[in-house]
PDB file of C-alpha atoms in Angstrom:
ATOM      1  CA  UNK A 379       0.000   0.000   0.000  1.00 55.00           C
ATOM      2  CA  UNK A 380       1.538   3.378  -0.990  1.00 74.00           C
ATOM      3  CA  UNK A 381       2.398   5.780   1.815  1.00 91.00           C
ATOM      4  CA  UNK A 382      -0.050   8.609   2.362  1.00 97.00           C
ATOM      5  CA  UNK A 383       1.238  11.985   1.189  1.00 98.00           C
ATOM      6  CA  UNK A 384       1.190  14.673   3.887  1.00 98.00           C
ATOM      7  CA  UNK A 385       0.346  18.310   3.254  1.00 98.00           C
ATOM      8  CA  UNK A 386       1.629  20.445   6.129  1.00 98.00           C
ATOM      9  CA  UNK A 387      -0.113  23.774   6.699  1.00 98.00           C
ATOM     10  CA  UNK A 388       1.014  26.770   8.722  1.00 98.00           C
ATOM     11  CA  UNK A 389      -1.412  29.678   8.946  1.00 98.00           C
ATOM     12  CA  UNK A 390       0.104  32.906  10.188  1.00 97.00           C
ATOM     13  CA  UNK A 391      -1.069  36.284  11.453  1.00 96.00           C
ATOM     14  CA  UNK A 392       1.015  39.031  13.120  1.00 95.00           C
ATOM     15  CA  UNK A 393       3.903  36.672  13.822  1.00 94.00           C
ATOM     16  CA  UNK A 394       7.539  37.712  13.551  1.00 94.00           C
ATOM     17  CA  UNK A 395       9.475  35.770  10.903  1.00 95.00           C
ATOM     18  CA  UNK A 396      12.018  34.502  13.434  1.00 93.00           C
ATOM     19  CA  UNK A 397       9.305  32.658  15.360  1.00 91.00           C
ATOM     20  CA  UNK A 398       7.498  31.577  12.203  1.00 96.00           C
ATOM     21  CA  UNK A 399      10.731  30.133  10.855  1.00 97.00           C
ATOM     22  CA  UNK A 400      11.018  27.919  13.931  1.00 95.00           C
ATOM     23  CA  UNK A 401       7.656  26.371  13.032  1.00 97.00           C
ATOM     24  CA  UNK A 402       8.601  26.018   9.362  1.00 98.00           C
ATOM     25  CA  UNK A 403      11.878  24.281  10.159  1.00 97.00           C
ATOM     26  CA  UNK A 404      10.108  21.815  12.455  1.00 98.00           C
ATOM     27  CA  UNK A 405       8.045  20.712   9.444  1.00 98.00           C
ATOM     28  CA  UNK A 406      11.024  20.509   7.104  1.00 97.00           C
ATOM     29  CA  UNK A 407      13.036  18.309   9.467  1.00 97.00           C
ATOM     30  CA  UNK A 408      10.435  15.523   9.714  1.00 98.00           C
ATOM     31  CA  UNK A 409      11.851  11.985   9.673  1.00 98.00           C
ATOM     32  CA  UNK A 410       9.157  11.205   7.101  1.00 97.00           C
ATOM     33  CA  UNK A 411       9.283  14.178   4.695  1.00 97.00           C
ATOM     34  CA  UNK A 412       6.138  16.137   3.968  1.00 98.00           C
ATOM     35  CA  UNK A 413       4.777  16.060   0.430  1.00 98.00           C
ATOM     36  CA  UNK A 414       4.224  19.835   0.502  1.00 98.00           C
ATOM     37  CA  UNK A 415       4.254  22.759   2.929  1.00 98.00           C
ATOM     38  CA  UNK A 416       1.595  25.439   2.540  1.00 98.00           C
ATOM     39  CA  UNK A 417       2.165  28.776   4.279  1.00 98.00           C
ATOM     40  CA  UNK A 418      -1.151  30.638   4.438  1.00 98.00           C
ATOM     41  CA  UNK A 419      -0.587  34.315   5.220  1.00 98.00           C
ATOM     42  CA  UNK A 420      -3.671  35.917   6.808  1.00 98.00           C
ATOM     43  CA  UNK A 421      -2.179  39.373   7.349  1.00 97.00           C
ATOM     44  CA  UNK A 422      -3.745  40.906   4.247  1.00 97.00           C
ATOM     45  CA  UNK A 423      -2.064  41.968   1.023  1.00 98.00           C
ATOM     46  CA  UNK A 424       0.306  44.898   1.297  1.00 97.00           C
ATOM     47  CA  UNK A 425       0.786  44.808   5.065  1.00 97.00           C
ATOM     48  CA  UNK A 426       4.283  44.851   6.560  1.00 97.00           C
ATOM     49  CA  UNK A 427       3.935  41.285   7.845  1.00 97.00           C
ATOM     50  CA  UNK A 428       2.682  40.027   4.479  1.00 98.00           C
ATOM     51  CA  UNK A 429       5.488  41.648   2.527  1.00 98.00           C
ATOM     52  CA  UNK A 430       8.118  40.282   4.923  1.00 97.00           C
ATOM     53  CA  UNK A 431       6.661  36.773   4.854  1.00 98.00           C
ATOM     54  CA  UNK A 432       6.467  36.654   1.071  1.00 98.00           C
ATOM     55  CA  UNK A 433      10.051  37.873   0.732  1.00 98.00           C
ATOM     56  CA  UNK A 434      11.413  35.389   3.266  1.00 98.00           C
ATOM     57  CA  UNK A 435       9.302  32.434   2.061  1.00 97.00           C
ATOM     58  CA  UNK A 436      10.672  32.906  -1.463  1.00 97.00           C
ATOM     59  CA  UNK A 437      14.058  31.756  -0.131  1.00 96.00           C
ATOM     60  CA  UNK A 438      12.620  28.286   0.606  1.00 96.00           C
ATOM     61  CA  UNK A 439      11.706  26.226  -2.486  1.00 95.00           C
ATOM     62  CA  UNK A 440       9.830  23.757  -0.245  1.00 96.00           C
ATOM     63  CA  UNK A 441       7.274  26.422   0.752  1.00 98.00           C
ATOM     64  CA  UNK A 442       4.134  27.070  -1.282  1.00 98.00           C
ATOM     65  CA  UNK A 443       3.200  30.580  -0.136  1.00 98.00           C
ATOM     66  CA  UNK A 444      -0.433  31.742  -0.353  1.00 98.00           C
ATOM     67  CA  UNK A 445      -1.639  35.143   0.878  1.00 98.00           C
ATOM     68  CA  UNK A 446      -5.213  35.971   1.856  1.00 98.00           C
ATOM     69  CA  UNK A 447      -6.419  39.172   0.211  1.00 97.00           C
ATOM     70  CA  UNK A 448      -7.430  40.539   3.621  1.00 97.00           C
ATOM     71  CA  UNK A 449      -7.345  39.288   7.193  1.00 96.00           C
ATOM     72  CA  UNK A 450     -10.175  36.742   7.242  1.00 96.00           C
ATOM     73  CA  UNK A 451      -9.631  34.731  10.413  1.00 95.00           C
ATOM     74  CA  UNK A 452      -8.170  31.347  11.156  1.00 95.00           C
ATOM     75  CA  UNK A 453     -11.089  29.309   9.786  1.00 96.00           C
ATOM     76  CA  UNK A 454     -10.950  30.971   6.369  1.00 97.00           C
ATOM     77  CA  UNK A 455      -7.159  30.603   6.238  1.00 98.00           C
ATOM     78  CA  UNK A 456      -7.325  26.921   7.147  1.00 98.00           C
ATOM     79  CA  UNK A 457     -10.070  26.328   4.594  1.00 98.00           C
ATOM     80  CA  UNK A 458      -7.932  27.950   1.900  1.00 98.00           C
ATOM     81  CA  UNK A 459      -5.359  25.257   2.643  1.00 98.00           C
ATOM     82  CA  UNK A 460      -7.980  22.512   2.300  1.00 98.00           C
ATOM     83  CA  UNK A 461      -8.818  23.818  -1.162  1.00 98.00           C
ATOM     84  CA  UNK A 462      -5.168  24.016  -2.213  1.00 98.00           C
ATOM     85  CA  UNK A 463      -3.867  20.771  -0.671  1.00 98.00           C
ATOM     86  CA  UNK A 464      -2.520  18.139  -3.067  1.00 98.00           C
ATOM     87  CA  UNK A 465      -1.671  15.551  -0.405  1.00 98.00           C
ATOM     88  CA  UNK A 466      -3.809  12.711   0.957  1.00 98.00           C
ATOM     89  CA  UNK A 467      -3.758  13.894   4.561  1.00 98.00           C
ATOM     90  CA  UNK A 468      -3.339  17.349   6.019  1.00 98.00           C
ATOM     91  CA  UNK A 469      -1.660  18.500   9.220  1.00 98.00           C
ATOM     92  CA  UNK A 470      -1.927  21.988  10.685  1.00 98.00           C
ATOM     93  CA  UNK A 471       0.675  23.749  12.782  1.00 97.00           C
ATOM     94  CA  UNK A 472       0.080  26.960  14.728  1.00 94.00           C
ATOM     95  CA  UNK A 473       2.676  29.545  13.780  1.00 94.00           C
ATOM     96  CA  UNK A 474       4.207  29.724  17.260  1.00 90.00           C
ATOM     97  CA  UNK A 475       4.357  25.944  17.870  1.00 93.00           C
ATOM     98  CA  UNK A 476       6.578  23.149  16.565  1.00 96.00           C
ATOM     99  CA  UNK A 477       6.045  19.614  15.324  1.00 98.00           C
ATOM    100  CA  UNK A 478       8.269  16.999  16.933  1.00 97.00           C
ATOM    101  CA  UNK A 479      10.656  15.583  14.295  1.00 98.00           C
ATOM    102  CA  UNK A 480       8.853  12.223  14.211  1.00 98.00           C
ATOM    103  CA  UNK A 481       5.242  13.442  14.269  1.00 98.00           C
ATOM    104  CA  UNK A 482       4.402  12.112  10.813  1.00 98.00           C
ATOM    105  CA  UNK A 483       6.306   8.885  11.421  1.00 98.00           C
ATOM    106  CA  UNK A 484       4.329   8.219  14.615  1.00 98.00           C
ATOM    107  CA  UNK A 485       0.878   9.172  13.316  1.00 98.00           C
ATOM    108  CA  UNK A 486       0.670   7.830   9.759  1.00 98.00           C
ATOM    109  CA  UNK A 487       0.503   4.143  10.831  1.00 97.00           C
ATOM    110  CA  UNK A 488      -2.681   4.868  12.810  1.00 97.00           C
ATOM    111  CA  UNK A 489      -4.615   5.358   9.567  1.00 97.00           C
ATOM    112  CA  UNK A 490      -4.024   1.696   8.729  1.00 95.00           C
ATOM    113  CA  UNK A 491      -5.906   0.546  11.833  1.00 92.00           C
ATOM    114  CA  UNK A 492      -9.298   1.088  10.207  1.00 89.00           C
ATOM    115  CA  UNK A 493     -10.621   2.001   6.767  1.00 88.00           C
ATOM    116  CA  UNK A 494     -12.968   4.575   8.291  1.00 96.00           C
ATOM    117  CA  UNK A 495     -10.197   6.393  10.158  1.00 98.00           C
ATOM    118  CA  UNK A 496     -10.133  10.044   9.067  1.00 98.00           C
ATOM    119  CA  UNK A 497      -8.283  11.728  11.937  1.00 98.00           C
ATOM    120  CA  UNK A 498      -5.272  10.547  13.924  1.00 98.00           C
ATOM    121  CA  UNK A 499      -3.687  12.519  16.737  1.00 98.00           C
ATOM    122  CA  UNK A 500      -1.027  12.626  19.426  1.00 97.00           C
ATOM    123  CA  UNK A 501      -0.425  14.699  22.527  1.00 95.00           C
ATOM    124  CA  UNK A 502       1.636  17.833  23.054  1.00 94.00           C
ATOM    125  CA  UNK A 503       4.188  19.147  25.469  1.00 92.00           C
ATOM    126  CA  UNK A 504       3.556  22.686  26.685  1.00 89.00           C
ATOM    127  CA  UNK A 505       6.336  25.146  27.456  1.00 86.00           C
ATOM    128  CA  UNK A 506       6.230  28.454  29.281  1.00 77.00           C
ATOM    129  CA  UNK A 507       7.042  31.150  26.748  1.00 71.00           C
ATOM    130  CA  UNK A 508       8.807  33.286  29.346  1.00 71.00           C
ATOM    131  CA  UNK A 509      11.219  30.595  30.582  1.00 71.00           C
ATOM    132  CA  UNK A 510      11.144  27.989  27.797  1.00 69.00           C
ATOM    133  CA  UNK A 511      10.738  25.284  30.468  1.00 73.00           C
ATOM    134  CA  UNK A 512       8.337  22.363  30.234  1.00 75.00           C
ATOM    135  CA  UNK A 513       5.038  23.205  31.886  1.00 72.00           C
ATOM    136  CA  UNK A 514       2.837  20.123  31.370  1.00 70.00           C
ATOM    137  CA  UNK A 515       1.742  17.590  28.762  1.00 79.00           C
ATOM    138  CA  UNK A 516      -1.255  18.602  26.659  1.00 71.00           C
ATOM    139  CA  UNK A 517      -4.231  16.216  26.697  1.00 77.00           C
ATOM    140  CA  UNK A 518      -2.559  13.498  28.806  1.00 74.00           C
ATOM    141  CA  UNK A 519      -5.149  13.690  31.583  1.00 80.00           C
ATOM    142  CA  UNK A 520      -8.080  13.166  29.234  1.00 86.00           C
ATOM    143  CA  UNK A 521      -6.426  10.958  26.615  1.00 93.00           C
ATOM    144  CA  UNK A 522      -8.517   8.292  24.853  1.00 95.00           C
ATOM    145  CA  UNK A 523      -7.081   6.195  22.019  1.00 96.00           C
ATOM    146  CA  UNK A 524     -10.374   5.958  20.079  1.00 97.00           C
ATOM    147  CA  UNK A 525     -12.784   8.718  21.149  1.00 97.00           C
ATOM    148  CA  UNK A 526     -16.315   8.289  19.810  1.00 98.00           C
ATOM    149  CA  UNK A 527     -18.770  10.969  18.732  1.00 98.00           C
ATOM    150  CA  UNK A 528     -20.369  10.898  22.200  1.00 97.00           C
ATOM    151  CA  UNK A 529     -16.919  11.197  23.783  1.00 97.00           C
ATOM    152  CA  UNK A 530     -16.149  14.260  21.666  1.00 98.00           C
ATOM    153  CA  UNK A 531     -19.435  15.890  22.671  1.00 98.00           C
ATOM    154  CA  UNK A 532     -18.320  15.504  26.278  1.00 97.00           C
ATOM    155  CA  UNK A 533     -14.850  17.039  25.861  1.00 96.00           C
ATOM    156  CA  UNK A 534     -12.144  17.748  23.289  1.00 96.00           C
ATOM    157  CA  UNK A 535      -9.965  14.636  23.263  1.00 96.00           C
ATOM    158  CA  UNK A 536      -7.967  15.867  20.237  1.00 96.00           C
ATOM    159  CA  UNK A 537      -7.103  19.376  21.428  1.00 93.00           C
ATOM    160  CA  UNK A 538      -4.905  21.744  19.480  1.00 93.00           C
ATOM    161  CA  UNK A 539      -5.034  21.901  15.680  1.00 96.00           C
ATOM    162  CA  UNK A 540      -1.293  21.145  15.817  1.00 96.00           C
ATOM    163  CA  UNK A 541      -2.069  17.634  17.137  1.00 96.00           C
ATOM    164  CA  UNK A 542      -3.793  15.685  14.324  1.00 98.00           C
ATOM    165  CA  UNK A 543      -3.364  14.546  10.758  1.00 98.00           C
ATOM    166  CA  UNK A 544      -6.654  14.479   8.816  1.00 98.00           C
ATOM    167  CA  UNK A 545      -7.709  12.959   5.516  1.00 98.00           C
ATOM    168  CA  UNK A 546      -8.172  15.734   2.964  1.00 98.00           C
ATOM    169  CA  UNK A 547     -11.140  13.931   1.410  1.00 98.00           C
ATOM    170  CA  UNK A 548     -12.986  14.008   4.750  1.00 98.00           C
ATOM    171  CA  UNK A 549     -12.207  17.698   5.285  1.00 98.00           C
ATOM    172  CA  UNK A 550     -13.622  18.567   1.873  1.00 98.00           C
ATOM    173  CA  UNK A 551     -16.670  16.366   2.310  1.00 98.00           C
ATOM    174  CA  UNK A 552     -17.535  17.991   5.650  1.00 98.00           C
ATOM    175  CA  UNK A 553     -16.880  21.552   4.500  1.00 97.00           C
ATOM    176  CA  UNK A 554     -13.842  22.339   6.619  1.00 98.00           C
ATOM    177  CA  UNK A 555     -13.895  24.801   9.509  1.00 98.00           C
ATOM    178  CA  UNK A 556     -17.008  26.765  10.387  1.00 97.00           C
ATOM    179  CA  UNK A 557     -16.784  30.475  11.113  1.00 95.00           C
ATOM    180  CA  UNK A 558     -17.438  30.978  14.819  1.00 95.00           C
ATOM    181  CA  UNK A 559     -15.951  33.179  17.583  1.00 94.00           C
ATOM    182  CA  UNK A 560     -13.566  30.496  18.933  1.00 95.00           C
ATOM    183  CA  UNK A 561     -13.010  26.718  19.437  1.00 95.00           C
ATOM    184  CA  UNK A 562     -13.726  26.184  15.733  1.00 97.00           C
ATOM    185  CA  UNK A 563     -11.218  23.330  15.741  1.00 97.00           C
ATOM    186  CA  UNK A 564     -13.115  21.490  18.492  1.00 98.00           C
ATOM    187  CA  UNK A 565     -16.339  21.835  16.492  1.00 98.00           C
ATOM    188  CA  UNK A 566     -14.679  20.283  13.440  1.00 98.00           C
ATOM    189  CA  UNK A 567     -13.316  17.369  15.480  1.00 98.00           C
ATOM    190  CA  UNK A 568     -16.873  16.692  16.704  1.00 98.00           C
ATOM    191  CA  UNK A 569     -18.200  16.800  13.135  1.00 98.00           C
ATOM    192  CA  UNK A 570     -15.507  14.420  11.909  1.00 98.00           C
ATOM    193  CA  UNK A 571     -16.309  12.019  14.770  1.00 98.00           C
ATOM    194  CA  UNK A 572     -19.950  11.962  13.635  1.00 98.00           C
ATOM    195  CA  UNK A 573     -18.948  10.333  10.367  1.00 98.00           C
ATOM    196  CA  UNK A 574     -15.511   8.774  10.815  1.00 98.00           C
ATOM    197  CA  UNK A 575     -13.247   7.040  13.328  1.00 98.00           C
ATOM    198  CA  UNK A 576     -10.638   8.925  15.373  1.00 98.00           C
ATOM    199  CA  UNK A 577      -7.484   7.217  16.633  1.00 98.00           C
ATOM    200  CA  UNK A 578      -4.787   8.589  18.882  1.00 97.00           C
ATOM    201  CA  UNK A 579      -1.525   7.903  20.660  1.00 96.00           C
ATOM    202  CA  UNK A 580      -0.120   9.266  23.895  1.00 94.00           C
ATOM    203  CA  UNK A 581       3.121  10.007  22.064  1.00 95.00           C
ATOM    204  CA  UNK A 582       4.087  13.687  22.140  1.00 95.00           C
ATOM    205  CA  UNK A 583       3.945  14.948  18.552  1.00 97.00           C
ATOM    206  CA  UNK A 584       4.067  18.724  18.975  1.00 96.00           C
ATOM    207  CA  UNK A 585       5.487  21.385  21.267  1.00 94.00           C
ATOM    208  CA  UNK A 586       3.205  24.215  22.305  1.00 90.00           C
ATOM    209  CA  UNK A 587       4.543  27.498  23.616  1.00 84.00           C
ATOM    210  CA  UNK A 588       1.895  28.763  25.989  1.00 72.00           C
ATOM    211  CA  UNK A 589       1.230  32.302  27.104  1.00 57.00           C
ATOM    212  CA  UNK A 590       1.769  32.752  30.842  1.00 42.00           C
ATOM    213  CA  UNK A 591      -0.552  35.755  31.114  1.00 45.00           C
ATOM    214  CA  UNK A 592      -4.202  35.370  31.993  1.00 41.00           C
ATOM    215  CA  UNK A 593      -6.586  35.524  29.071  1.00 36.00           C
ATOM    216  CA  UNK A 594      -8.198  38.903  28.629  1.00 37.00           C
ATOM    217  CA  UNK A 595     -11.967  39.059  29.084  1.00 40.00           C
ATOM    218  CA  UNK A 596     -12.585  39.516  25.373  1.00 54.00           C
ATOM    219  CA  UNK A 597     -10.805  36.267  24.537  1.00 88.00           C
ATOM    220  CA  UNK A 598     -12.667  34.347  27.223  1.00 89.00           C
ATOM    221  CA  UNK A 599     -15.925  35.781  26.008  1.00 92.00           C
ATOM    222  CA  UNK A 600     -15.221  34.587  22.478  1.00 94.00           C
ATOM    223  CA  UNK A 601     -14.365  31.113  23.790  1.00 95.00           C
ATOM    224  CA  UNK A 602     -17.676  31.030  25.654  1.00 95.00           C
ATOM    225  CA  UNK A 603     -19.509  32.134  22.535  1.00 96.00           C
ATOM    226  CA  UNK A 604     -17.742  29.382  20.604  1.00 96.00           C
ATOM    227  CA  UNK A 605     -18.983  26.780  23.088  1.00 97.00           C
ATOM    228  CA  UNK A 606     -22.479  28.211  22.687  1.00 97.00           C
ATOM    229  CA  UNK A 607     -22.230  27.693  18.928  1.00 97.00           C
ATOM    230  CA  UNK A 608     -21.292  24.051  19.481  1.00 98.00           C
ATOM    231  CA  UNK A 609     -24.159  23.555  21.930  1.00 98.00           C
ATOM    232  CA  UNK A 610     -26.677  24.986  19.461  1.00 97.00           C
ATOM    233  CA  UNK A 611     -25.317  22.959  16.516  1.00 98.00           C
ATOM    234  CA  UNK A 612     -25.546  19.639  18.390  1.00 98.00           C
ATOM    235  CA  UNK A 613     -28.372  20.493  20.792  1.00 97.00           C
ATOM    236  CA  UNK A 614     -30.480  17.415  20.039  1.00 97.00           C
ATOM    237  CA  UNK A 615     -27.565  15.067  20.647  1.00 98.00           C
ATOM    238  CA  UNK A 616     -26.634  16.908  23.845  1.00 97.00           C
ATOM    239  CA  UNK A 617     -30.213  16.470  25.064  1.00 94.00           C
ATOM    240  CA  UNK A 618     -29.824  12.722  24.529  1.00 94.00           C
ATOM    241  CA  UNK A 619     -26.490  12.630  26.390  1.00 94.00           C
ATOM    242  CA  UNK A 620     -26.897  14.277  29.837  1.00 92.00           C
ATOM    243  CA  UNK A 621     -23.247  13.877  30.850  1.00 93.00           C
ATOM    244  CA  UNK A 622     -22.057  15.670  27.724  1.00 96.00           C
ATOM    245  CA  UNK A 623     -24.775  18.326  28.070  1.00 96.00           C
ATOM    246  CA  UNK A 624     -23.641  19.117  31.607  1.00 96.00           C
ATOM    247  CA  UNK A 625     -20.033  19.376  30.434  1.00 96.00           C
ATOM    248  CA  UNK A 626     -20.691  21.784  27.541  1.00 97.00           C
ATOM    249  CA  UNK A 627     -22.941  23.943  29.712  1.00 97.00           C
ATOM    250  CA  UNK A 628     -20.199  24.086  32.328  1.00 97.00           C
ATOM    251  CA  UNK A 629     -17.737  25.286  29.692  1.00 96.00           C
ATOM    252  CA  UNK A 630     -20.184  27.983  28.639  1.00 97.00           C
ATOM    253  CA  UNK A 631     -20.765  29.028  32.250  1.00 97.00           C
ATOM    254  CA  UNK A 632     -17.159  29.126  33.442  1.00 95.00           C
ATOM    255  CA  UNK A 633     -15.962  31.221  30.493  1.00 95.00           C
ATOM    256  CA  UNK A 634     -18.990  33.510  30.743  1.00 94.00           C
ATOM    257  CA  UNK A 635     -18.576  34.117  34.474  1.00 94.00           C
ATOM    258  CA  UNK A 636     -14.820  34.732  34.201  1.00 92.00           C
ATOM    259  CA  UNK A 637     -15.369  37.253  31.395  1.00 92.00           C
ATOM    260  CA  UNK A 638     -18.216  38.961  33.312  1.00 92.00           C
ATOM    261  CA  UNK A 639     -20.651  38.187  30.503  1.00 92.00           C
ATOM    262  CA  UNK A 640     -24.145  38.670  31.947  1.00 93.00           C
ATOM    263  CA  UNK A 641     -25.757  36.876  29.017  1.00 94.00           C
ATOM    264  CA  UNK A 642     -24.479  33.627  30.521  1.00 95.00           C
ATOM    265  CA  UNK A 643     -27.075  33.686  33.333  1.00 95.00           C
ATOM    266  CA  UNK A 644     -29.659  31.467  31.541  1.00 95.00           C
ATOM    267  CA  UNK A 645     -26.925  28.923  30.873  1.00 95.00           C
ATOM    268  CA  UNK A 646     -26.047  28.831  34.577  1.00 95.00           C
ATOM    269  CA  UNK A 647     -29.613  27.779  35.390  1.00 94.00           C
ATOM    270  CA  UNK A 648     -29.540  25.275  32.532  1.00 94.00           C
ATOM    271  CA  UNK A 649     -26.278  23.817  33.880  1.00 94.00           C
ATOM    272  CA  UNK A 650     -27.712  23.484  37.406  1.00 93.00           C
ATOM    273  CA  UNK A 651     -30.784  21.723  36.052  1.00 89.00           C
ATOM    274  CA  UNK A 652     -28.614  19.482  33.882  1.00 87.00           C
ATOM    275  CA  UNK A 653     -26.544  18.437  36.914  1.00 87.00           C
ATOM    276  CA  UNK A 654     -29.674  17.587  38.863  1.00 81.00           C
ATOM    277  CA  UNK A 655     -31.061  15.636  35.895  1.00 70.00           C
ATOM    278  CA  UNK A 656     -27.781  13.716  35.442  1.00 69.00           C
ATOM    279  CA  UNK A 657     -27.703  12.791  39.145  1.00 67.00           C
ATOM    280  CA  UNK A 658     -31.289  11.540  38.977  1.00 66.00           C
ATOM    281  CA  UNK A 659     -30.395   9.314  36.035  1.00 66.00           C
ATOM    282  CA  UNK A 660     -27.424   7.972  37.982  1.00 59.00           C
TER     283      UNK A 660
END
């Protein structure tokens, strides 16, 4: 059976080239070489960042550089890559993170474990940006090797977009990323799990450089709004799965309360009722 060809994708916005280059080089040094590397520039044509990125990317023949006409958000940039990809599977990398050198080598074999497998993933190691020291391992506490659709409704077992490799055919069939305020990657993982199998490994396949500062209220509010979008999209299935319904409502409530968003009040009552209902059901 021929080896699957991997399209690596880095989307970038307001990132200095020095840091972006670190991400690019982590893709280019894979033990199993990528088939292509797409750099999707979301800064907008004519901006200082866009001009710098285009000039620097031209020095690397391995990079296929694509610029968005205007800043359109991460979902639009990632979807541009889905349209352009020529590989069989696609892997994203945030522009301030790195792939471990053997990410592709560790993940590709997981596709062979089932014909219906469309997404394979590993875990990540998180570093403090300020010190560069290891902070914790991403997703280890909630890891599941084969999360189901119901599992994904309960919580995000895949995590960061830097974690998985995904079949391009599945991404195109499902329409890629939806436009929503935040957690658009989690929503896509749920949608993929509705139709395909997910398989994972505890192996660390990417390094994430985490901010040490607290999230500002605006960011938390967008995250809460993103969870609301997910709840509305899958409301019927959440109603049929009380444990997952309680979990998504809790995510909506905690982000809303921390960002002082008064519109979260009805969700607080819904969460309390959901907890009571779940306890009654045992």
